[in-house]
XYZ file of C-alpha atoms in Angstrom:
588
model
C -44.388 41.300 -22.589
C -42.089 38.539 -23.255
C -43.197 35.135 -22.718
C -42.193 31.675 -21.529
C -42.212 28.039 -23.243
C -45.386 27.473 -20.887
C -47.249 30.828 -22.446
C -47.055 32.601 -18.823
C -45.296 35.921 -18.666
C -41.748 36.356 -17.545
C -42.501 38.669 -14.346
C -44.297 36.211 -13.019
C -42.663 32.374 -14.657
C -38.785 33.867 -13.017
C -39.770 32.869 -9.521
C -41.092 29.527 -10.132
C -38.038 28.597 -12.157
C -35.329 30.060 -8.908
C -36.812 27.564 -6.912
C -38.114 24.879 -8.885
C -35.964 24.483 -12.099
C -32.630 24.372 -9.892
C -33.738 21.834 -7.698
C -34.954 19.245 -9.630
C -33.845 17.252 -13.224
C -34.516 20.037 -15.947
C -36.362 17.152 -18.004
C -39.711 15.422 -18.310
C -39.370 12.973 -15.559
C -40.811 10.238 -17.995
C -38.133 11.097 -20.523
C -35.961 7.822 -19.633
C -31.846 7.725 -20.184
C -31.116 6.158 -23.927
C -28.920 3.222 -22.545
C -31.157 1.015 -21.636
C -31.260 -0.481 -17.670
C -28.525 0.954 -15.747
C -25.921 -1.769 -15.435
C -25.164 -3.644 -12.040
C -23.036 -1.768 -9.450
C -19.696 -3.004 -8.961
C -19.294 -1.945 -5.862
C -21.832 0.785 -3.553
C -20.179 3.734 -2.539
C -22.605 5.389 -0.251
C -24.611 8.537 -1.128
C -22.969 12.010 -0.367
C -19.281 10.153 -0.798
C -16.752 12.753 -2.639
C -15.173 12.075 -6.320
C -12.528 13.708 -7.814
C -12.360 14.010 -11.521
C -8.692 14.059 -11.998
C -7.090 15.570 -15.371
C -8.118 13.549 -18.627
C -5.423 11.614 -20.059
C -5.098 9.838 -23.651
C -3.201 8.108 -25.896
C -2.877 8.521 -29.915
C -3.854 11.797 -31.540
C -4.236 15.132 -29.067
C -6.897 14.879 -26.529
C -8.596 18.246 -26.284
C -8.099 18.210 -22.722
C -9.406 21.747 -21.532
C -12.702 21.273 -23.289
C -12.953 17.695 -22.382
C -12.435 18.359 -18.494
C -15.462 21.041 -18.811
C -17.582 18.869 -20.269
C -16.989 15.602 -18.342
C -17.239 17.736 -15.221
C -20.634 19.177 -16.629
C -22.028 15.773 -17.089
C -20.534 14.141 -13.668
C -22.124 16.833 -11.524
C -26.078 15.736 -12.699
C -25.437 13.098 -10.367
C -27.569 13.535 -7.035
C -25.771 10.898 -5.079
C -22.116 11.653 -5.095
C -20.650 15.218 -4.465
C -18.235 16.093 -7.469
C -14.897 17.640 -6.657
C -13.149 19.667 -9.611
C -11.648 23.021 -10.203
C -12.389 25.852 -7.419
C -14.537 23.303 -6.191
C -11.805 20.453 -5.790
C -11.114 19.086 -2.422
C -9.663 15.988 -0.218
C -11.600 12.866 -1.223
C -10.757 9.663 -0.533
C -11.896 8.745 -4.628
C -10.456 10.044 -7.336
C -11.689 9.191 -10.622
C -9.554 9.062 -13.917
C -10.993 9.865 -17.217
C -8.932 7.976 -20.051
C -9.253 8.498 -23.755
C -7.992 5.994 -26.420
C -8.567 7.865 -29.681
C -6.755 5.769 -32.598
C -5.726 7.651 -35.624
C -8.918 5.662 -37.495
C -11.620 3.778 -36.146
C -13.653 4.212 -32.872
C -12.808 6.134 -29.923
C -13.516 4.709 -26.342
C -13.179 6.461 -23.263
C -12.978 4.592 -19.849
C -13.118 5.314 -16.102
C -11.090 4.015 -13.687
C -11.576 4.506 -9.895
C -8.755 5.263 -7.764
C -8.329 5.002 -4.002
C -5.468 4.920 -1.692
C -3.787 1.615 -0.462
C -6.487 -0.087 -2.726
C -5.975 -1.240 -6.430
C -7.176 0.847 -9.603
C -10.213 -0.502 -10.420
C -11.906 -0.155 -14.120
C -15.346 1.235 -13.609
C -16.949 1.725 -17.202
C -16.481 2.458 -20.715
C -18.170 4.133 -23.294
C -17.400 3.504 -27.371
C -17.754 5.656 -30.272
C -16.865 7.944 -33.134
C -13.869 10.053 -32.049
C -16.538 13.603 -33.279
C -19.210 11.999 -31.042
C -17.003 13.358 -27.710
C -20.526 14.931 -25.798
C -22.432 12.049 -25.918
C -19.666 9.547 -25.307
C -19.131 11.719 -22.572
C -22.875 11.684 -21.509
C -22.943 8.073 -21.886
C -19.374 7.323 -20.149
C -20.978 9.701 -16.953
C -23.970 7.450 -16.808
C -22.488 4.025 -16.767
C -20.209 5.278 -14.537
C -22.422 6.347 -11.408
C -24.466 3.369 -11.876
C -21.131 1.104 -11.668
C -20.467 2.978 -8.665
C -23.835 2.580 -6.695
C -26.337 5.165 -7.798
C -29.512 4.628 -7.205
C -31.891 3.578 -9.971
C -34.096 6.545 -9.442
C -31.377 9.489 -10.343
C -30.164 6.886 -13.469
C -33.621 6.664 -15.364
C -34.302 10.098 -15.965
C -32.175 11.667 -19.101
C -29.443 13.736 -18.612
C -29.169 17.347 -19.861
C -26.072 16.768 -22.562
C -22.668 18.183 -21.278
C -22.677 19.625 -24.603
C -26.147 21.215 -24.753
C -25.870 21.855 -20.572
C -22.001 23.354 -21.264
C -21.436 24.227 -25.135
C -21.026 22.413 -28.250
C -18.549 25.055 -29.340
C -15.142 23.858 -28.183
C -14.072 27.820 -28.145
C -16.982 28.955 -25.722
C -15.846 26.162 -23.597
C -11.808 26.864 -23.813
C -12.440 30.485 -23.127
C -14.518 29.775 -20.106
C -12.311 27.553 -18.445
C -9.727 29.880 -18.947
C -11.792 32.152 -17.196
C -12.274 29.623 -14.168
C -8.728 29.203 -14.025
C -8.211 33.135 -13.689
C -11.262 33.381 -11.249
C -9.207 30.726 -8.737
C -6.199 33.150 -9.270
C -7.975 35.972 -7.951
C -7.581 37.378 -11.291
C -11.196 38.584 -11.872
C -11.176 41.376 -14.855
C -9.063 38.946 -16.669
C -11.244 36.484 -16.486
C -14.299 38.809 -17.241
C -12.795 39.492 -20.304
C -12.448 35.773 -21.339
C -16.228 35.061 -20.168
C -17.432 37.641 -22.499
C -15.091 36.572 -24.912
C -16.633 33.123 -24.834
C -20.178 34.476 -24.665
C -19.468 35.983 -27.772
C -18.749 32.521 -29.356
C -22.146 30.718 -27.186
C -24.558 33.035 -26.287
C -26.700 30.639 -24.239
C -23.991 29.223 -22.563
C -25.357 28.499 -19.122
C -21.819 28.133 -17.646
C -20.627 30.821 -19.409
C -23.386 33.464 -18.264
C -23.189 32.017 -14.735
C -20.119 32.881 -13.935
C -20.221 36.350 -15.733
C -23.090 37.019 -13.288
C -21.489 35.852 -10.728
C -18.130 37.972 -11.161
C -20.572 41.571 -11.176
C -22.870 40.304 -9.005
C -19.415 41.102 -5.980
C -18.985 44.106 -7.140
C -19.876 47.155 -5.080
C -21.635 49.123 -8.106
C -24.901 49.314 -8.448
C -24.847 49.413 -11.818
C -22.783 46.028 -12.139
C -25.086 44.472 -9.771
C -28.172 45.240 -12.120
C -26.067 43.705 -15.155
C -25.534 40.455 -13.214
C -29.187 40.058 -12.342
C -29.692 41.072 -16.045
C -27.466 37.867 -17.095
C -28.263 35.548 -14.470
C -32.044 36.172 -15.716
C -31.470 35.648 -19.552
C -29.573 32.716 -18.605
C -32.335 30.851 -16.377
C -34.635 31.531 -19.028
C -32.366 29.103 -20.976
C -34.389 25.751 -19.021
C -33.821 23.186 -21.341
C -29.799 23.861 -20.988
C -29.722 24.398 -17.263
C -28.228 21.306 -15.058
C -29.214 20.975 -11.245
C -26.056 22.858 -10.012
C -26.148 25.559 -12.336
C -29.461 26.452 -12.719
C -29.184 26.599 -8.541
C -26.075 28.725 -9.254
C -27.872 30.990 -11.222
C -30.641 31.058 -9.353
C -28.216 32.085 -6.485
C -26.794 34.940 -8.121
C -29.443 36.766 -9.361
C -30.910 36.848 -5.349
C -27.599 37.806 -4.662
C -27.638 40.755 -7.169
C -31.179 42.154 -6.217
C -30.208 41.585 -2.688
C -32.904 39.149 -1.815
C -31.743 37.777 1.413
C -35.293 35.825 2.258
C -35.537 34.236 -1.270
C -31.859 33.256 -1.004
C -32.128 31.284 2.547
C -35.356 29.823 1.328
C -33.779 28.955 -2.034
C -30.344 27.201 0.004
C -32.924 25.297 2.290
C -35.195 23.816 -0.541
C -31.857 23.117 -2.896
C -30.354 21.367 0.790
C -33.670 19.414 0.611
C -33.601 18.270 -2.789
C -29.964 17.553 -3.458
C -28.861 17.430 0.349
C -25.106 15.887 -0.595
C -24.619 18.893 -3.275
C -22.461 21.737 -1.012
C -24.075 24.210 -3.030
C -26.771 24.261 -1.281
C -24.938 24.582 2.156
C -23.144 27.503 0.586
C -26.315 29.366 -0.505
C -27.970 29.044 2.878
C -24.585 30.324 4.358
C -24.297 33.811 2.329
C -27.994 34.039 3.138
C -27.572 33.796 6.695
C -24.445 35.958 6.807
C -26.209 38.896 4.762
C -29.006 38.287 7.609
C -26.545 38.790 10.263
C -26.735 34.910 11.398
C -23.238 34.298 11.565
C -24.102 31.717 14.266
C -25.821 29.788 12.038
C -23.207 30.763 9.027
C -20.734 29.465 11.124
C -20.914 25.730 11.056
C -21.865 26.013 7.390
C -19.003 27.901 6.244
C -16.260 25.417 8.836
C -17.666 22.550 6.880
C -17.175 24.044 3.686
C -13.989 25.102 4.190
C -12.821 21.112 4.700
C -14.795 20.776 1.576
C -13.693 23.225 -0.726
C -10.506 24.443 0.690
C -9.625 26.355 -2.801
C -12.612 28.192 -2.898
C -11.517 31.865 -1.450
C -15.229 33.062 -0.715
C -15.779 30.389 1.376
C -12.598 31.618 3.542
C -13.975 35.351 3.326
C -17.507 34.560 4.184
C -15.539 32.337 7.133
C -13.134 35.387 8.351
C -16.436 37.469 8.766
C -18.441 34.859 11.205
C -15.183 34.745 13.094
C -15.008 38.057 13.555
C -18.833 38.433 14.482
C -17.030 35.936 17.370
C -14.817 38.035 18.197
C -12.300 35.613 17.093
C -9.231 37.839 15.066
C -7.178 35.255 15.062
C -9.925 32.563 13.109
C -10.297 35.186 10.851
C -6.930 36.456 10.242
C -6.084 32.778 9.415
C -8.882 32.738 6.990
C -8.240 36.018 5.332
C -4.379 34.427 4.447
C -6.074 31.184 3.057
C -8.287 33.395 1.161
C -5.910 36.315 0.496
C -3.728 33.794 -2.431
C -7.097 33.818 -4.617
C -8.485 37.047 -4.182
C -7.593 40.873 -4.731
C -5.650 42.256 -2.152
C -7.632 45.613 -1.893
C -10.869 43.174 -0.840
C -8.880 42.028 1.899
C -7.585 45.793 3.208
C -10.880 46.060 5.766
C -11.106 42.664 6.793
C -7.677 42.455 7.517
C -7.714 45.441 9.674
C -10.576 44.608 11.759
C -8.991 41.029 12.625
C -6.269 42.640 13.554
C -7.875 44.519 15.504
C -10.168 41.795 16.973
C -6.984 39.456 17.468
C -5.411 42.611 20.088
C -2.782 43.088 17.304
C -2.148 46.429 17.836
C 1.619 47.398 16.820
C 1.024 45.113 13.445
C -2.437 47.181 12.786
C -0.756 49.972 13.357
C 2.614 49.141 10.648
C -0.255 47.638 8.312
C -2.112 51.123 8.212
C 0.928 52.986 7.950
C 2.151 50.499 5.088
C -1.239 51.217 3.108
C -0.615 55.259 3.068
C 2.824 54.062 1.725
C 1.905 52.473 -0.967
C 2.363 54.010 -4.815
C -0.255 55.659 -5.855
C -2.374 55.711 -2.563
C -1.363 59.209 -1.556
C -3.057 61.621 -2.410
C -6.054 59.990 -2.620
C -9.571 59.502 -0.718
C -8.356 56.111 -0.186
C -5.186 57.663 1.546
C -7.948 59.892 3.573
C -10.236 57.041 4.899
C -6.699 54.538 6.126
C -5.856 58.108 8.252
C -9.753 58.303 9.092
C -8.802 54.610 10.278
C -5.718 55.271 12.201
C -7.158 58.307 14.074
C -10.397 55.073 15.151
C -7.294 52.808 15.916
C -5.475 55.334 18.623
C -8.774 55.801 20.520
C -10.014 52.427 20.605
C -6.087 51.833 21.432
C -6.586 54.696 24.349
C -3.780 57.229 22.784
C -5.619 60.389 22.613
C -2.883 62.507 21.618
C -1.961 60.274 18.614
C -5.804 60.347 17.787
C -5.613 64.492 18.331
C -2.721 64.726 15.937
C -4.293 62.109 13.212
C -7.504 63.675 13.428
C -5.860 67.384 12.792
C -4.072 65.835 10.115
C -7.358 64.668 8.153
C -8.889 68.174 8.528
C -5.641 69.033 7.087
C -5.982 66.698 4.249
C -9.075 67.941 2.982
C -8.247 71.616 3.201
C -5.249 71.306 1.044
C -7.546 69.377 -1.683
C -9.985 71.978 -2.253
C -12.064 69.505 -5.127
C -12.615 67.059 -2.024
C -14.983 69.829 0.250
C -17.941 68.392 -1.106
C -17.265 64.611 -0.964
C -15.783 64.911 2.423
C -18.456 66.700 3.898
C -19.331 64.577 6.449
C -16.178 63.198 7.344
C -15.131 66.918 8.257
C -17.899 66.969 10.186
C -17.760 64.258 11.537
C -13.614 64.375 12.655
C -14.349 68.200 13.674
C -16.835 66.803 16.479
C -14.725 64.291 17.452
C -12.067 67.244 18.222
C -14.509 69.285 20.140
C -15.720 66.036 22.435
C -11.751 65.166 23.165
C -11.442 69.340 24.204
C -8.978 69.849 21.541
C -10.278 73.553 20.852
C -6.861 74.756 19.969
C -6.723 72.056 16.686
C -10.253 72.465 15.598
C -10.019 76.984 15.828
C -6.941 75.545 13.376
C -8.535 73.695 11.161
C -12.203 75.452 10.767
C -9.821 79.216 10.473
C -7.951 77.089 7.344
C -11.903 76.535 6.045
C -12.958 79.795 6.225
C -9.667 81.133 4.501
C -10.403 78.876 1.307
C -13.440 81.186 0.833
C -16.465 80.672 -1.111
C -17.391 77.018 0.055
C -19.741 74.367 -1.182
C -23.054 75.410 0.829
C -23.220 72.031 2.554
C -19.386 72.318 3.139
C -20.101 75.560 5.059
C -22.774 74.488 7.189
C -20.335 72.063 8.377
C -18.067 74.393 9.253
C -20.226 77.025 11.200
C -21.439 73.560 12.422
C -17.773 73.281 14.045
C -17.620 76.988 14.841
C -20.669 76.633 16.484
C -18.847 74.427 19.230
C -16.443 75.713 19.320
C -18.191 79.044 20.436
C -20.400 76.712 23.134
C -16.605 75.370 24.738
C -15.941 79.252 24.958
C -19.514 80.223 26.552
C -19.913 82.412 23.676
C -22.987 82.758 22.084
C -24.087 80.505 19.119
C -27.384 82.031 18.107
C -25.840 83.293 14.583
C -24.279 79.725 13.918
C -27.816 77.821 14.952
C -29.825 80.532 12.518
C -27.407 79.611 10.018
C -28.048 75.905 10.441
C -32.062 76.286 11.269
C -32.125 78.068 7.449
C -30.444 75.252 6.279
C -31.628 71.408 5.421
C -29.363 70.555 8.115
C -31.430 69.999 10.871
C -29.065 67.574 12.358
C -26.118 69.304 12.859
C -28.726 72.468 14.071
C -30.406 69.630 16.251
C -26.763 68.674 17.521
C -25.474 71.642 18.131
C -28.770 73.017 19.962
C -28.251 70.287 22.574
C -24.415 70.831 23.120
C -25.458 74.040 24.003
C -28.233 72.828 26.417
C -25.510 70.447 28.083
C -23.064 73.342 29.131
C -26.015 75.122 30.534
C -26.879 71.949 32.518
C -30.846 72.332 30.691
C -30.395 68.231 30.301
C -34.121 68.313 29.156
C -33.540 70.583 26.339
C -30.920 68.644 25.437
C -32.653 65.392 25.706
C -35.191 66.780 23.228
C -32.601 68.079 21.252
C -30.532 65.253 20.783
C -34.028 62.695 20.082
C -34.532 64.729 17.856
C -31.181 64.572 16.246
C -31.120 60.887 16.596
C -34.454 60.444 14.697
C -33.445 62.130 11.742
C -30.387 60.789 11.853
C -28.332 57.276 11.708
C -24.947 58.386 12.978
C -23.550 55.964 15.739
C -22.425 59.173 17.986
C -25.757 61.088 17.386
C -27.175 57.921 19.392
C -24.809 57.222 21.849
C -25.089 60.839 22.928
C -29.066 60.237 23.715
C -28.113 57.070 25.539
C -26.032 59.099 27.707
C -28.408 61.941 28.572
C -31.274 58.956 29.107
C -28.640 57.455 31.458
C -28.065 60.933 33.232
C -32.114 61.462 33.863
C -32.219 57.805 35.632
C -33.679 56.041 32.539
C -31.500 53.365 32.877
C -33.782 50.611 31.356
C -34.082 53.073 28.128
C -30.420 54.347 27.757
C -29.552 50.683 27.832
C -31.574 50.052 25.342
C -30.122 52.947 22.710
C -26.515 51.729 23.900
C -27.076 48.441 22.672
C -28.372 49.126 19.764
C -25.529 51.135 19.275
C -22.986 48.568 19.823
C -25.089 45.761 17.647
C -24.743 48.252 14.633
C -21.233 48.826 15.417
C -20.588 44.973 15.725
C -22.606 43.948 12.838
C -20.062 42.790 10.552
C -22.507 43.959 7.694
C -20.295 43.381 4.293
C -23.039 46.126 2.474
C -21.969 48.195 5.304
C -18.064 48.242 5.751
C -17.902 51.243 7.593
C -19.832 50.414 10.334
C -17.504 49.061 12.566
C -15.667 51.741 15.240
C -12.397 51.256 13.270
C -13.914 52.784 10.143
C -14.524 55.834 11.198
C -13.359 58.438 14.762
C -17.152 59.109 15.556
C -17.753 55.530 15.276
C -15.133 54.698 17.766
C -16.270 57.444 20.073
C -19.466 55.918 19.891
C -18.031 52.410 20.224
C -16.188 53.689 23.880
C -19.237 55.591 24.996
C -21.653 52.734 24.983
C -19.583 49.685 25.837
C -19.714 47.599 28.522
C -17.035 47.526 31.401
């Protein structure tokens, strides 16, 4: 069992440092900072007030300007008092701070700061003097005497830092590569800059920055299997306590609940970071995700507004923003936030949030030229991803109330997966699914069509072919005919919804509603589907249990409405039977 600094085992040391070790100075508290007494303020810019680090400048030999900005930002953001604005997280401020290096050919370097504000004279704020090798600990040094110059309080100046070297890297390739990666990460460039982080990892190990933001990029992702490797990372790397800053051990911290989708543990982690280091927006932005992965896009709201003024170049802030618009029904809010957000991120991430605030905004003719765009695009036909946008246009037409568009759209994604006989399993359910949909809008003549195609493939997958005598099945109850051999079929099988479904269609054209009410409860408690429920809501409705049917309808329509990012294709537009099911429980 591996072990900890403090002798207690990993399993059980992890949770105390996510909540503890990010919050507070990652140094003995009686450790004091090297320089002596902080110097006297010249001048007391309250706590919370923004500074920008603007790019590094010199004069003699080269400055090493990419490592030096990573390190000076490193050592600037220890400070509890003033929020730190650089890179993805730059920002209006109304002080901007300029880093200068003098760094003669021989003799000692010395690096000043000078604070800059509009309408106002520069004013010189510190200095810090050296040997030009000694660039961390200048830096260190340079950091401190600036925030007490600036107003600080004495409490956040006594403690130590953690060194920007030690807390970043003291190899000036690690840190190149890595903020090379940073700079692809704000481009929406994200496998390039994966390859750079690893790149640099490979020159720093137990880089903290490094690691973080490696974590952070699989952490997104939709795999499983890339979500494991950024919990993986984010773990080795908080194990790393004596190199972890504030921010980034909170960072970390963040993405590892992220990856093991701990939504509790991330709102309660957000709330105590908020309490520790309340002018930090990192701790804003933690309790946001949290609260929009619980559904609490009220509450996300205002968060993710104020961090949009704050960090208008961060692009998750504008996605996270587009979804608690949407979840208010605004498509317009969120379509405005999607194009801020759309410059730094990959386009495919944008296709379904795009659509649905389109949607949402009543932007029907657009939604419908975007859709048909997607199925345009090179190398998109042909493919399942061709097969869920014409899944999407059939929703679109009956939300939109065309029924014959949705008839022909439907027909031509049964179509779709008969001619691509390698897709029957994987498109099980959406056959299915689209086949039912059919049957409800009394389009017999398309579905005979399309389950007669089925049948002439042949030999089909098993769970393929229950889906199909599924489909024949009501097809045979729209005729009166009998469906005994189609529900043996299904009762045989491990199908029990589709036998459960098909049971109570049967029941409703004999008018036996209480069959079918035990039919379709039955159906609906084995199964998830949006329609499955909507159907019981109905026949609760038609028996006079108005209270109840209410009840299912809603919960219909808050599953359908949920905006749930791990669950895309819940919303009507994702799917026909979801927009059936949409129409069939809402509200006049």
């Amino acid at each position: 069992m591996q072990r900890s600094r403090c002798g207690l085992d990993l399993a059980q040391w992890l949770p105390c440092v996510l909540l503890v070790s990010c919050a507070a100075t990652p140094t003995d508290p009686e450790v004091r900072a090297p320089w002596g007494s902080p110097p006297p303020a010249l001048l007391r810019l309250p706590a919370g007030t923004v500074l920008r680090l603007l790019p590094a400048s010199g004069s003699g030999t080269t400055l090493p300007e990419v490592q030096v900005g990573g390190l000076w930002r490193v050592a600037m953001q220890q400070s509890a008092h003033f929020d730190v604005a650089s890179g993805v997280e730059d920002g209006p401020a109304a002080h901007a701070l300029q880093l200068h290096a003098d760094l003669p050919a021989q003799g000692p370097a010395t690096w000043t700061t000078t604070l800059m504000r509009e309408g106002q004279a520069n004013l010189p704020v510190a200095a810090a003097r050296g040997p030009r090798s000694a660039v961390g600990a200048l830096l260190d040094e340079l950091a401190w005497r600036t925030r007490a110059a600036l107003g600080e309080d004495s409490a956040g100046l006594l403690a130590a830092p953690v060194s920007c070297t030690l807390a970043y890297s003291n190899d000036a390739a690690c840190v190149r590569l890595t903020e090379r990666g940073l700079g692809q990460l704000m481009d929406g460039k994200v496998a390039a800059a994966q390859g750079l982080l690893r790149q640099a990892r490979e020159h720093d190990g137990a880089c903290p920055v490094t690691l973080l933001h490696l974590a952070a990029t699989l952490a997104n992702r939709p795999t499983a299997a890339d979500r494991t490797e950024a919990a993986r990372i984010a773990r080795e790397a908080i194990g790393y306590a004596d190199r972890l800053t504030p921010v980034v051990g909170h960072q970390l911290a963040r993405t590892f609940r992220l990856a093991i989708d701990d939504d509790a543990g991330l709102l309660e982690l957000g709330l105590a970071y908020r309490r520790d280091r309340p002018h930090d927006p990192h701790g804003r932005y933690t309790e946001a995700l949290a609260q929009v992965r619980l559904l609490h896009y009220d509450r996300a709201l205002p968060l993710l507004e104020n961090l949009r003024r704050r960090w208008p170049s961060n692009p998750m802030v504008c996605y996270q923003l587009a979804f608690a618009r949407l979840a208010r029904n605004d498509g317009e809010g969120a379509l405005e936030a999607l194009q801020a957000a759309g410059e730094r991120l990959p386009r495919r991430a944008l296709v379904r949030p795009r659509a649905l605030a389109l949607f949402h905004a009543g932007r029907h003719a657009e939604l419908r030229k975007f859709l048909s765009g997607l199925r345009a695009e090179p190398g998109v036909a042909g493919t399942a991803a061709e097969h869920e946008v014409l899944r999407m246009q059939a929703s679109h037409e009956l939300l939109a109330g065309d029924r014959a568009a949705a008839i022909r759209l439907l027909t031509e994604s049964l179509d779709w997966v008969r001619r691509r006989g390698s897709q029957l399993t994987a498109k099980t359910l959406a056959v299915a699914e689209d086949g039912e949909v059919l049957a409800r809008l009394g389009a017999t003549t398309e579905l005979r069509h399309a389950v007669d195609g089925f049948l002439g493939l042949g030999q089909l997958p098993p769970a393929f072919a229950n889906a199909v005598t599924f489909l024949g099945g009501l097809l045979d109850v729209q005729r009166g005919s009998d469906v005994r051999a189609a529900l043996a079929t299904l009762e045989k099988s491990t199908d029990s919804v589709w036998h459960s479904q098909l049971l109570a269609a049967n029941h409703h054209r004999r008018g036996e509603l209480r069959d079918e009410a035990a039919a379709l409860q039955r159906a609906a408690q084995a199964s998830g589907t949006a329609l499955v429920h909507a159907s019981y809501a109905r026949v609760l409705a038609t028996a006079g249990q108005q209270d109840l049917a209410q009840q299912w309808s809603t919960r219909v329509q808050q599953l359908l409405l949920s905006f749930d990012q791990r669950a895309p294709r819940d919303h009507p537009l994702m799917t026909p039977g979801r927009a059936l099911a949409y129409l069939a429980t809402k509200r006049d």
